[in-house]
PDB file of C-alpha atoms and ligand atoms in Angstrom:
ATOM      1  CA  UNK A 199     -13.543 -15.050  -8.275  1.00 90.00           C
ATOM      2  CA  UNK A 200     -14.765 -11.428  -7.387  1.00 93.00           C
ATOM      3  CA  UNK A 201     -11.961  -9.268  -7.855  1.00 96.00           C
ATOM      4  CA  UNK A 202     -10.398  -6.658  -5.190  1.00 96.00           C
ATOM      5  CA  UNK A 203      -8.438  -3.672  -5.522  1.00 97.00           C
ATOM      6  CA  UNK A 204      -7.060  -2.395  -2.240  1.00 98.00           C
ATOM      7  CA  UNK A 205      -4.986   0.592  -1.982  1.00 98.00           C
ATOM      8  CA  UNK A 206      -2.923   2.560   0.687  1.00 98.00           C
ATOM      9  CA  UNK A 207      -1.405   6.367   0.428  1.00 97.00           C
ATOM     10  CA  UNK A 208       0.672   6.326   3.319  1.00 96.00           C
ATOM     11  CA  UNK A 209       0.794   5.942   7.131  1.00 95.00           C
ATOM     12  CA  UNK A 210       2.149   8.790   9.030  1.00 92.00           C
ATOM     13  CA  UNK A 211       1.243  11.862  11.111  1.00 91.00           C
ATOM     14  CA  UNK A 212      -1.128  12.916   8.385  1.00 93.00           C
ATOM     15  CA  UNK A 213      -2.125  16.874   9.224  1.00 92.00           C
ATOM     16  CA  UNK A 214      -5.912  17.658   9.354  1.00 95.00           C
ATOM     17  CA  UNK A 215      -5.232  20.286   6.167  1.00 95.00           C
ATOM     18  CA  UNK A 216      -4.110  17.356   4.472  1.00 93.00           C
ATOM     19  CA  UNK A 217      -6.485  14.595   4.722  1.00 96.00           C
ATOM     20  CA  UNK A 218      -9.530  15.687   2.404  1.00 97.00           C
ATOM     21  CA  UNK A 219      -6.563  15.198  -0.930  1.00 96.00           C
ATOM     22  CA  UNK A 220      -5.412  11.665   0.890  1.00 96.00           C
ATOM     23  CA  UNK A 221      -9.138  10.233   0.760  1.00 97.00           C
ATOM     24  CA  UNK A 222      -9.855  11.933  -2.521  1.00 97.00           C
ATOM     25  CA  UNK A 223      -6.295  10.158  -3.868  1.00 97.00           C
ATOM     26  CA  UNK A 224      -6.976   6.721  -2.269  1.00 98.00           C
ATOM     27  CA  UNK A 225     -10.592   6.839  -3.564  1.00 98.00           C
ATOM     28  CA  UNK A 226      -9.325   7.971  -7.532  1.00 97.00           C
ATOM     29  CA  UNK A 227      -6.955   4.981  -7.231  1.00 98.00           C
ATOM     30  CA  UNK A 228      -9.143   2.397  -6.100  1.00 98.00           C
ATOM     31  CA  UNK A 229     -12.003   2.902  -8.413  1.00 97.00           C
ATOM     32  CA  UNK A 230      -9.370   3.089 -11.447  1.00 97.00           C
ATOM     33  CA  UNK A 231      -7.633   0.101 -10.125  1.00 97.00           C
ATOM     34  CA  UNK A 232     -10.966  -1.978  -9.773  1.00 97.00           C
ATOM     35  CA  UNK A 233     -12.269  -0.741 -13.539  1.00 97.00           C
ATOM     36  CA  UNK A 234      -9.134  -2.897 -14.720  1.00 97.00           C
ATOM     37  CA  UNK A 235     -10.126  -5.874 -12.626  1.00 97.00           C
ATOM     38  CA  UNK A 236     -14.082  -5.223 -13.595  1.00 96.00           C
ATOM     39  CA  UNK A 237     -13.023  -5.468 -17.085  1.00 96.00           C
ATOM     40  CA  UNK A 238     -11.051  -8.959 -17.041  1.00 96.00           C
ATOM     41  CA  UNK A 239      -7.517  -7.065 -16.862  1.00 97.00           C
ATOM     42  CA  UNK A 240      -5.140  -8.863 -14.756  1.00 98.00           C
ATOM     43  CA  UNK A 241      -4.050  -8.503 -10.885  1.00 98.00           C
ATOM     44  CA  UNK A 242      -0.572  -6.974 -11.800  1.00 97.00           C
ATOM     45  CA  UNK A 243      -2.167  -4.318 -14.228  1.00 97.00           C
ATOM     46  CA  UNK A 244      -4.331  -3.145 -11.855  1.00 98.00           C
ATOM     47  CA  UNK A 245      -2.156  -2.382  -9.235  1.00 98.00           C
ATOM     48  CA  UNK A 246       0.538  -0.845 -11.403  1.00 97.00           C
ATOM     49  CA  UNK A 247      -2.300   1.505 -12.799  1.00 97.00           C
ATOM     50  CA  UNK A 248      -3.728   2.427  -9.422  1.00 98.00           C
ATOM     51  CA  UNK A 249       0.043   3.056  -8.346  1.00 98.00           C
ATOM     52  CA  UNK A 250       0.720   5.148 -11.039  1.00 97.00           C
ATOM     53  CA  UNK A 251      -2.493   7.425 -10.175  1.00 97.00           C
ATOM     54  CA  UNK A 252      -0.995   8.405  -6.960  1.00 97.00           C
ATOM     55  CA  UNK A 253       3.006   8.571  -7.950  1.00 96.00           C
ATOM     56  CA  UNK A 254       1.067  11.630 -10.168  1.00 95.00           C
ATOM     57  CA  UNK A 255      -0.649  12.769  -7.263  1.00 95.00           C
ATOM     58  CA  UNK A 256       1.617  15.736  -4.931  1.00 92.00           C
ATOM     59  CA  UNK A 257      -0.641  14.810  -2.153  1.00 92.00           C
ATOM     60  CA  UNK A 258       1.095  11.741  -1.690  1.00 94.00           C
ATOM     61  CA  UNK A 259       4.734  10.864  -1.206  1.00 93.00           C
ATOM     62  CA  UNK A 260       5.331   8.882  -3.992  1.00 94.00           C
ATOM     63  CA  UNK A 261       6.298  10.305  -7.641  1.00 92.00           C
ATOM     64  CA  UNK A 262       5.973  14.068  -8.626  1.00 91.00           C
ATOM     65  CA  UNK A 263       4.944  14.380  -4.113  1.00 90.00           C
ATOM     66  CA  UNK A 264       8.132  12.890  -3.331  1.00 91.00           C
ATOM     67  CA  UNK A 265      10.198  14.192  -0.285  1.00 91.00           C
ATOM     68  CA  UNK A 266      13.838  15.561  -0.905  1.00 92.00           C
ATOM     69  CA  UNK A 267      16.786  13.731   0.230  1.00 92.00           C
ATOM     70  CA  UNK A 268      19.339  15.703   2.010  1.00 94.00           C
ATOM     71  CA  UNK A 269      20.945  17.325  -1.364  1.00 95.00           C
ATOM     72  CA  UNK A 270      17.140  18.248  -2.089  1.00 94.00           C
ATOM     73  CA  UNK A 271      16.904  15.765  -5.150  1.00 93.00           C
ATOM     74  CA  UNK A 272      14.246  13.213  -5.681  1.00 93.00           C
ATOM     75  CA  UNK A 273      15.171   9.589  -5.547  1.00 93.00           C
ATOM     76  CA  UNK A 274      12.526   6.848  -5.094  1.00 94.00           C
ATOM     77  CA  UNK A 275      12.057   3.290  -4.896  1.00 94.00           C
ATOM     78  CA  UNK A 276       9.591   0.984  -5.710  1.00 96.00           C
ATOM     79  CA  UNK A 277       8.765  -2.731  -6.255  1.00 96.00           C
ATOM     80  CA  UNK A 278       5.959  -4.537  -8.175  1.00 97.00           C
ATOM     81  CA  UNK A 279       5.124  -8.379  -7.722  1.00 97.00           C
ATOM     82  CA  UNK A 280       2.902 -11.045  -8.826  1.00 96.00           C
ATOM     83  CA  UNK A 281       2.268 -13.459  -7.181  1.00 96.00           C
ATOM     84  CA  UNK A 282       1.535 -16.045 -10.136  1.00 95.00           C
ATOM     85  CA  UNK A 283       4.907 -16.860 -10.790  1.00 92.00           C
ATOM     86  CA  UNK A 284       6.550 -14.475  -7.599  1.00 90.00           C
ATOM     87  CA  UNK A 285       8.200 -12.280 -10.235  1.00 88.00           C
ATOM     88  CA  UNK A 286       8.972  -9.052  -9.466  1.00 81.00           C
ATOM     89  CA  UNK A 287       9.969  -5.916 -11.755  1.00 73.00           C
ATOM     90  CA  UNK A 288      10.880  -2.031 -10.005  1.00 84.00           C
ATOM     91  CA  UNK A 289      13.845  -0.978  -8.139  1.00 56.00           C
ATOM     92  CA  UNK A 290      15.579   2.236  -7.584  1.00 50.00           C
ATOM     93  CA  UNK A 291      14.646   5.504  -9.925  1.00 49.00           C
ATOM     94  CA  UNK A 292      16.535   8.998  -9.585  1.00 40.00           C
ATOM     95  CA  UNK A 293      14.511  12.497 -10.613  1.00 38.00           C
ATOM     96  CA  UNK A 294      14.657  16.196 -10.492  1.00 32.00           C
ATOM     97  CA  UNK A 295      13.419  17.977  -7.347  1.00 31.00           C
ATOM     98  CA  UNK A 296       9.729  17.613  -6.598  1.00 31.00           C
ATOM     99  CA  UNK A 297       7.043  19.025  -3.289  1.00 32.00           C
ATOM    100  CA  UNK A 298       5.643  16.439  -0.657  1.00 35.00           C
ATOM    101  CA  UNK A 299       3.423   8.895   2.414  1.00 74.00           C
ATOM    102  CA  UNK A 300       4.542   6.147   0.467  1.00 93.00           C
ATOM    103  CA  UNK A 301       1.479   4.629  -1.994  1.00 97.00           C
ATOM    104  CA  UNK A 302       0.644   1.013  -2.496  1.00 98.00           C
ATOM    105  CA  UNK A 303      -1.876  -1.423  -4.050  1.00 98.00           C
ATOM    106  CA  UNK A 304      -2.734  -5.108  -3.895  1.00 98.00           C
ATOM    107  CA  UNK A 305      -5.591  -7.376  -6.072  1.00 98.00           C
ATOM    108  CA  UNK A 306      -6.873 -10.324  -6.624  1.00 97.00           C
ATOM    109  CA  UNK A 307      -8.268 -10.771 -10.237  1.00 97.00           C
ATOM    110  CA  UNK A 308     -11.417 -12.933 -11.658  1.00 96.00           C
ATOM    111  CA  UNK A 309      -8.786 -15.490 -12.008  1.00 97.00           C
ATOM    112  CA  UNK A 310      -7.371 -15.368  -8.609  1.00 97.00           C
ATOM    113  CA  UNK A 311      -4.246 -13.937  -9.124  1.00 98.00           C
ATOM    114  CA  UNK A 312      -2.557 -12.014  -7.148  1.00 98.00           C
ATOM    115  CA  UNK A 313      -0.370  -8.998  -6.948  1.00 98.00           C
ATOM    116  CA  UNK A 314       1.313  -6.101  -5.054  1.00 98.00           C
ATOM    117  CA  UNK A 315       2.736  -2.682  -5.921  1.00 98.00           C
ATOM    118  CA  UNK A 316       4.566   0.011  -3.707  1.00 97.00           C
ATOM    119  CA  UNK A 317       5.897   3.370  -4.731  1.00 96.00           C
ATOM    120  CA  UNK A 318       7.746   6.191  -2.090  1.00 95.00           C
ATOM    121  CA  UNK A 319       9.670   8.696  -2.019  1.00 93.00           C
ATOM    122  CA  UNK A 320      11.351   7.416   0.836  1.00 91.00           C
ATOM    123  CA  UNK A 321      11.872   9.494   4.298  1.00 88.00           C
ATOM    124  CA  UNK A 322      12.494  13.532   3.908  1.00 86.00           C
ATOM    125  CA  UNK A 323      16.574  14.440   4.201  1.00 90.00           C
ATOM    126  CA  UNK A 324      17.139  11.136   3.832  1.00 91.00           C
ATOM    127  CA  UNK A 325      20.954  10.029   3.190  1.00 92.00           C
ATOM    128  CA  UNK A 326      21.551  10.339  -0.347  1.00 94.00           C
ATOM    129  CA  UNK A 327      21.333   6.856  -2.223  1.00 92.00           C
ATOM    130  CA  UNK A 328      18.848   5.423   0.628  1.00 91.00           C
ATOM    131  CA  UNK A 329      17.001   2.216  -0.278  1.00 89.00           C
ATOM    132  CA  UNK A 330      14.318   1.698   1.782  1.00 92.00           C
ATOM    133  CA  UNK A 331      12.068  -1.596   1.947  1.00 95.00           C
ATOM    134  CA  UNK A 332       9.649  -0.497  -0.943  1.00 95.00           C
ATOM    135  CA  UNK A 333      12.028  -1.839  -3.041  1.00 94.00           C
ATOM    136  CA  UNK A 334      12.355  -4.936  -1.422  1.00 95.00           C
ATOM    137  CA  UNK A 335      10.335  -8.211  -2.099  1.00 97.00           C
ATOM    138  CA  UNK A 336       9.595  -9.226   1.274  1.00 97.00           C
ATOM    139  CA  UNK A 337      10.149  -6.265   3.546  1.00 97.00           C
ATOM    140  CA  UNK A 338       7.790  -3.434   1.711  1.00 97.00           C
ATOM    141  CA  UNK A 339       5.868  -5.583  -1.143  1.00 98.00           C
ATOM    142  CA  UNK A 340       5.191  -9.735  -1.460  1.00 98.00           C
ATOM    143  CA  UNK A 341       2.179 -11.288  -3.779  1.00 98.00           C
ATOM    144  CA  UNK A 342       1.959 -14.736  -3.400  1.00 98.00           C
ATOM    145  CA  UNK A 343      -0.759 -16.932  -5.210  1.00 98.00           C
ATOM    146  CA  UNK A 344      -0.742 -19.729  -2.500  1.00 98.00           C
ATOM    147  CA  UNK A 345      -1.707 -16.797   0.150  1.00 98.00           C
ATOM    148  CA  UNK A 346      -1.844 -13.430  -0.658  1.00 98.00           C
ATOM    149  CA  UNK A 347      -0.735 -10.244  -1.109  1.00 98.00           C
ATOM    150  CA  UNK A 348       0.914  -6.781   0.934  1.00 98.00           C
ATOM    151  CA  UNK A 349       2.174  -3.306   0.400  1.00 98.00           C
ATOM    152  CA  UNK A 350       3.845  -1.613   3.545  1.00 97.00           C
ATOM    153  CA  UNK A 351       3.985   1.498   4.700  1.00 96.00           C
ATOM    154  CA  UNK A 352       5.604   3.335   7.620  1.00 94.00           C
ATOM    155  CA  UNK A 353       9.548   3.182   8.651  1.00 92.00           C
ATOM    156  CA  UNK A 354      11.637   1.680   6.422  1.00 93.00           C
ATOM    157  CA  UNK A 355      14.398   0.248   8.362  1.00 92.00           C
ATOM    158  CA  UNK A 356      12.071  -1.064  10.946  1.00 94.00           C
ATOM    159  CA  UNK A 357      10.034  -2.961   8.255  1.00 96.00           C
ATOM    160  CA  UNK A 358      13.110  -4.357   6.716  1.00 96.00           C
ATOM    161  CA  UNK A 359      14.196  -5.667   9.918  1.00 96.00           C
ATOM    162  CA  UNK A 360      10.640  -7.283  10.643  1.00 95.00           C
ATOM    163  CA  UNK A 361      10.920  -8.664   6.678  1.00 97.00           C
ATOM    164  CA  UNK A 362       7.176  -7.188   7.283  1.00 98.00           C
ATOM    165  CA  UNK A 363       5.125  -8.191   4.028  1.00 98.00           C
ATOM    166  CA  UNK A 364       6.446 -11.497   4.313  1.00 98.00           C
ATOM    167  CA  UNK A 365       5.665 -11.580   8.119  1.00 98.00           C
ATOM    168  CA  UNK A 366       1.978 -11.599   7.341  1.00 98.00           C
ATOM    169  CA  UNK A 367       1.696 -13.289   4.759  1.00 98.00           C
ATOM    170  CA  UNK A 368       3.443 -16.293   6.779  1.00 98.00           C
ATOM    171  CA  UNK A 369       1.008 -15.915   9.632  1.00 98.00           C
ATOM    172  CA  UNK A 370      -1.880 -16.006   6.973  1.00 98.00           C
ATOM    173  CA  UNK A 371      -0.270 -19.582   6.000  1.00 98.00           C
ATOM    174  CA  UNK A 372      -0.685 -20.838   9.309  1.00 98.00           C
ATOM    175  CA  UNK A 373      -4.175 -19.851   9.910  1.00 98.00           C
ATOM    176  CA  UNK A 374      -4.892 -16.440  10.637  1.00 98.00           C
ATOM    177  CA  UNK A 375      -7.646 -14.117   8.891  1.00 98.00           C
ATOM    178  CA  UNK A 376      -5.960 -11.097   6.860  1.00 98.00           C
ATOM    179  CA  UNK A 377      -7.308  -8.660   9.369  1.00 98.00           C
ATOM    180  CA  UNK A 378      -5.750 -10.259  12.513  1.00 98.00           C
ATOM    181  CA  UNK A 379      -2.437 -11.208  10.649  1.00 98.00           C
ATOM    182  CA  UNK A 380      -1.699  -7.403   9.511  1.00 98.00           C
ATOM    183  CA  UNK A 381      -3.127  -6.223  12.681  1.00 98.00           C
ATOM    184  CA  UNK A 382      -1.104  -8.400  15.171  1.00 98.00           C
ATOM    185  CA  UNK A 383       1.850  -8.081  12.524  1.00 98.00           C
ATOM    186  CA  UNK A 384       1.987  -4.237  12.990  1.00 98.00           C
ATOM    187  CA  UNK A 385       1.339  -4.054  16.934  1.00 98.00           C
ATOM    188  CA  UNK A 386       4.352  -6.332  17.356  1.00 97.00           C
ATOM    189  CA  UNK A 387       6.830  -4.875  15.130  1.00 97.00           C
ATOM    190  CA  UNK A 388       5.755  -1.255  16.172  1.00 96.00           C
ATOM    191  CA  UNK A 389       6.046  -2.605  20.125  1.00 97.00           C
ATOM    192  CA  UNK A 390       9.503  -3.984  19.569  1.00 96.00           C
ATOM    193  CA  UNK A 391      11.051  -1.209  17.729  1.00 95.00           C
ATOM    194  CA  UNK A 392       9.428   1.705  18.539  1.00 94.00           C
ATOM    195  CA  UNK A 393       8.079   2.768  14.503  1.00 93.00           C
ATOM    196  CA  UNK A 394       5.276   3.503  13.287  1.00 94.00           C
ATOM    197  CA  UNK A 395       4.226   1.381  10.265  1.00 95.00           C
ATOM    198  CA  UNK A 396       0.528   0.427   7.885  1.00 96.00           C
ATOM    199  CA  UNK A 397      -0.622  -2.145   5.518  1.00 98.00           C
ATOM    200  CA  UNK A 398      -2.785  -3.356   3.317  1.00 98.00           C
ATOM    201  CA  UNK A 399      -3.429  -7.066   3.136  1.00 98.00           C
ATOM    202  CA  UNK A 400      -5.568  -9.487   0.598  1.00 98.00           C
ATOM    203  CA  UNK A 401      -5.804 -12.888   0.862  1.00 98.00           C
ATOM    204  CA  UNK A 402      -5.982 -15.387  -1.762  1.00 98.00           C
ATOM    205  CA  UNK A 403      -9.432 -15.957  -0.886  1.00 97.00           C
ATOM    206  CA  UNK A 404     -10.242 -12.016  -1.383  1.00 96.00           C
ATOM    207  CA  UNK A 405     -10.844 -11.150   2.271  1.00 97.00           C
ATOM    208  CA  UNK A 406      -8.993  -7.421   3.061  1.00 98.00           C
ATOM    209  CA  UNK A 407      -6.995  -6.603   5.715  1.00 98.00           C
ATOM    210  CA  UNK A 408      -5.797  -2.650   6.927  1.00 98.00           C
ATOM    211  CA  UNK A 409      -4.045  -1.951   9.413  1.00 98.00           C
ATOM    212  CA  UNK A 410      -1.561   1.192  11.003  1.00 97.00           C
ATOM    213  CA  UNK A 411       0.010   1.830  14.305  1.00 96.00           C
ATOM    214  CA  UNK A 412       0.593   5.813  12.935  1.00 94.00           C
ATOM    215  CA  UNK A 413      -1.921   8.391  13.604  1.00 94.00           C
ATOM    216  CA  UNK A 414      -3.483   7.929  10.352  1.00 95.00           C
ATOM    217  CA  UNK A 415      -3.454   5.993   7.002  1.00 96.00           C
ATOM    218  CA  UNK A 416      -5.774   6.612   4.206  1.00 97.00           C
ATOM    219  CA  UNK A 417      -6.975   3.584   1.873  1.00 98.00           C
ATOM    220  CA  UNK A 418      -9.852   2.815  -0.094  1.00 98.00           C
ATOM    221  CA  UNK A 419     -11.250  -0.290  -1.782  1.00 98.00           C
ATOM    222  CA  UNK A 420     -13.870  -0.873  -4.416  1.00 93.00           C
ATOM    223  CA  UNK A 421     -15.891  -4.207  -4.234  1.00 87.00           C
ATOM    224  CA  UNK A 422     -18.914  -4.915  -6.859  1.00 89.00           C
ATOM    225  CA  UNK A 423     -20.315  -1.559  -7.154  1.00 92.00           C
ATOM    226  CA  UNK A 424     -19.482  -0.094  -3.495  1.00 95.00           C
ATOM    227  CA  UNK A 425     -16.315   2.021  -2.543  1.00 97.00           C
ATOM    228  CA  UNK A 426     -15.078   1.352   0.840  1.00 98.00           C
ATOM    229  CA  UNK A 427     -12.681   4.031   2.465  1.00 98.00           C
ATOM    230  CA  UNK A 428     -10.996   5.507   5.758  1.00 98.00           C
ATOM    231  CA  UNK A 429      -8.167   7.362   7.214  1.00 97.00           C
ATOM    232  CA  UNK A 430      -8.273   7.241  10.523  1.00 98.00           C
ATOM    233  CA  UNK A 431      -8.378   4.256  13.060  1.00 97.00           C
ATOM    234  CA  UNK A 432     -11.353   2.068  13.314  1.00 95.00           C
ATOM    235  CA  UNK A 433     -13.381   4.253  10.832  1.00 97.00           C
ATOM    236  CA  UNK A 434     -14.442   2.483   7.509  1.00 98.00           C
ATOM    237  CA  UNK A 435     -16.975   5.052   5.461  1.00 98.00           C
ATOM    238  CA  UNK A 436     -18.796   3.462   2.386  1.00 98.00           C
ATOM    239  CA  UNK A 437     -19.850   5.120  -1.231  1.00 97.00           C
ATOM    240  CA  UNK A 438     -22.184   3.613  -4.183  1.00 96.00           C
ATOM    241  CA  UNK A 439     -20.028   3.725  -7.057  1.00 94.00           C
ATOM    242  CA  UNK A 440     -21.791   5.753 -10.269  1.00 86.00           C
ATOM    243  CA  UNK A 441     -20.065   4.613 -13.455  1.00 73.00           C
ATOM    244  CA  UNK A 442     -18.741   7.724 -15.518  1.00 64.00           C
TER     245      UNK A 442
HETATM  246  N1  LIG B 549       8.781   3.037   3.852  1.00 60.09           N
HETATM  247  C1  LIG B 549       9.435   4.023   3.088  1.00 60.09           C
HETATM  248  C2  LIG B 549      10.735   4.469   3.630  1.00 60.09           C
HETATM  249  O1  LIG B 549      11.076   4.266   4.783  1.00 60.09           O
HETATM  250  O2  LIG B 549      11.465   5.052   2.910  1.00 60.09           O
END
C-alpha cells in the first residue's frame, strides 16, 4: 500500500497576514508525518507526530496557539483513533494561558491501516469547561479500517450535531469517492445550520478528500516524493520534496 499523510490547520476566516505561517505549518507537518509512514512506522504514529508539530506551532489554534476561554486560561481537547481496532486515546487537557484553527491529521500506512488525530483549542471566550467535538469519536475524529479516516474542523456544536466524521465516512460505505463524500458532507451540514466547517478525508483505498465551506483552510499532503498543498478554495499547489 502507498502510504498517505494528510493534514489540516484549521478552517476559518484565515487573515491574509496570516496565511504564509498556515501553509508553512501544514507543509512542516505533512512531510514529518509522511517520513514516519516512508519509514514503515505505523498510521497512528504518524498522525500523532504530525499533530504534535502544529499543537507547538502559535500559528495554529491548537497547543501553545490556543485561544483563551472566557477566564483567559487554556483548555483544549483532542482525540486520536485507529482505525485497526477503532480504539481511541485523548480527551480533555487544561494549561496555562497561551496566544492564538483547530489541527488535524489522517494516514493510511504500507499496511493499510488507518488513523485520525485532532487537536484545538476550541472557540475564543469560550464557556469555561467547553468540550467541543475534537474530542469526540464520531463528531470531530473517526478512523475506520473497513473505510477510512477524518479530522474536522470548523464549529463545534454544529459538527456534533451532524456526528460529521462519521457522516462521511458512512456515505464513503455506500459508494461515494472521498472527495464528493466530504464535499457534499460539508455543503449540507453548513446549509442546514448556518456554520462554517473543513475536513480532511482518506479512504481505505488511499484516495484524499479536502474540503471547507469557511473562507479558507490550509492542508498539505505528501505522496511518494511530491508535497501537495492549498489554503484557499479550489487551489491545490504542488512541491518536489528534497530529503534533508
Ligand atoms: N471545532 C473546535 C471547536 O468548536 O471547539
Amino acid at each position: 500500500m502507498e502510504p498517505v499523510l494528510l493534514v489540516h490547520g484549521g478552517a476559518g476566516d484565515i487573515r491574509d497576514s496570516r496565511v504564509p505561517d498556515k501553509i508553512k505549518g501544514v507543509k512542516l507537518a505533512a512531510k514529518a508525518g509522511y517520513k514516519i509512514l516512508k519509514n514503515g512506522g505505523t498510521a497512528l504514529d504518524a498522525v500523532e507526530a504530525a499533530v504534535r508539530i502544529m499543537e507547538d506551532d502559535e500559528s495554529m489554534n491548537a497547543g501553545r496557539g490556543s485561544v483563551l476561554n472566557l477566564d483567559g486560561e487554556v483548555e483544549m481537547d483532542a482525540s486520536i483513533m485507529e482505525g485497526s481496532t477503532l480504539s481511541e486515546i485523548g480527551g480533555k487537557d487544561v494549561e496555562n494561558p497561551g496566544e492564538v484553527g483547530t489541527v488535524g491529521a489522517v494516514a493510511i500506512d504500507s499496511k493499510g491501516h488507518l488513523a485520525a488525530a485532532t487537536s484545538t483549542g476550541g472557540i475564543n471566550g469560550k464557556m469555561v469547561g467547553r468540550s467541543s467535538d475534537t474530542s469526540l469519536i464520531g463528531s470531530g475524529t473517526y478512523a475506520d479500517d473497513e473505510i477510512g479516516a477524518v479530522s474536522i474542523t470548523g464549529h463545534g456544536d454544529s459538527i456534533i450535531k451532524f456526528y460529521l466524521a462519521h457522516a462521511i465516512l458512512k456515505d464513503i460505505e455506500k459508494g461515494s469517492e472521498a472527495q464528493e463524500a466530504t464535499r457534499s458532507i460539508l455543503e449540507k451540514m453548513t446549509e442546514q445550520l448556518k456554520n462554517t466547517v473543513g475536513a480532511i478525508t482518506i479512504s481505505k483505498t488511499g484516495e484524499v478528500g479536502i474540503g471547507f465551506t469557511s473562507k479558507r483552510m490550509g492542508w498539505a499532503y505528501q505522496k511518494a516524493d511530491t508535497i501537495f498543498f492549498g489554503i484557499e478554495h479550489d487551489e491545490v499547489r504542488s512541491e518536489k520534496v528534497v530529503d534533508e
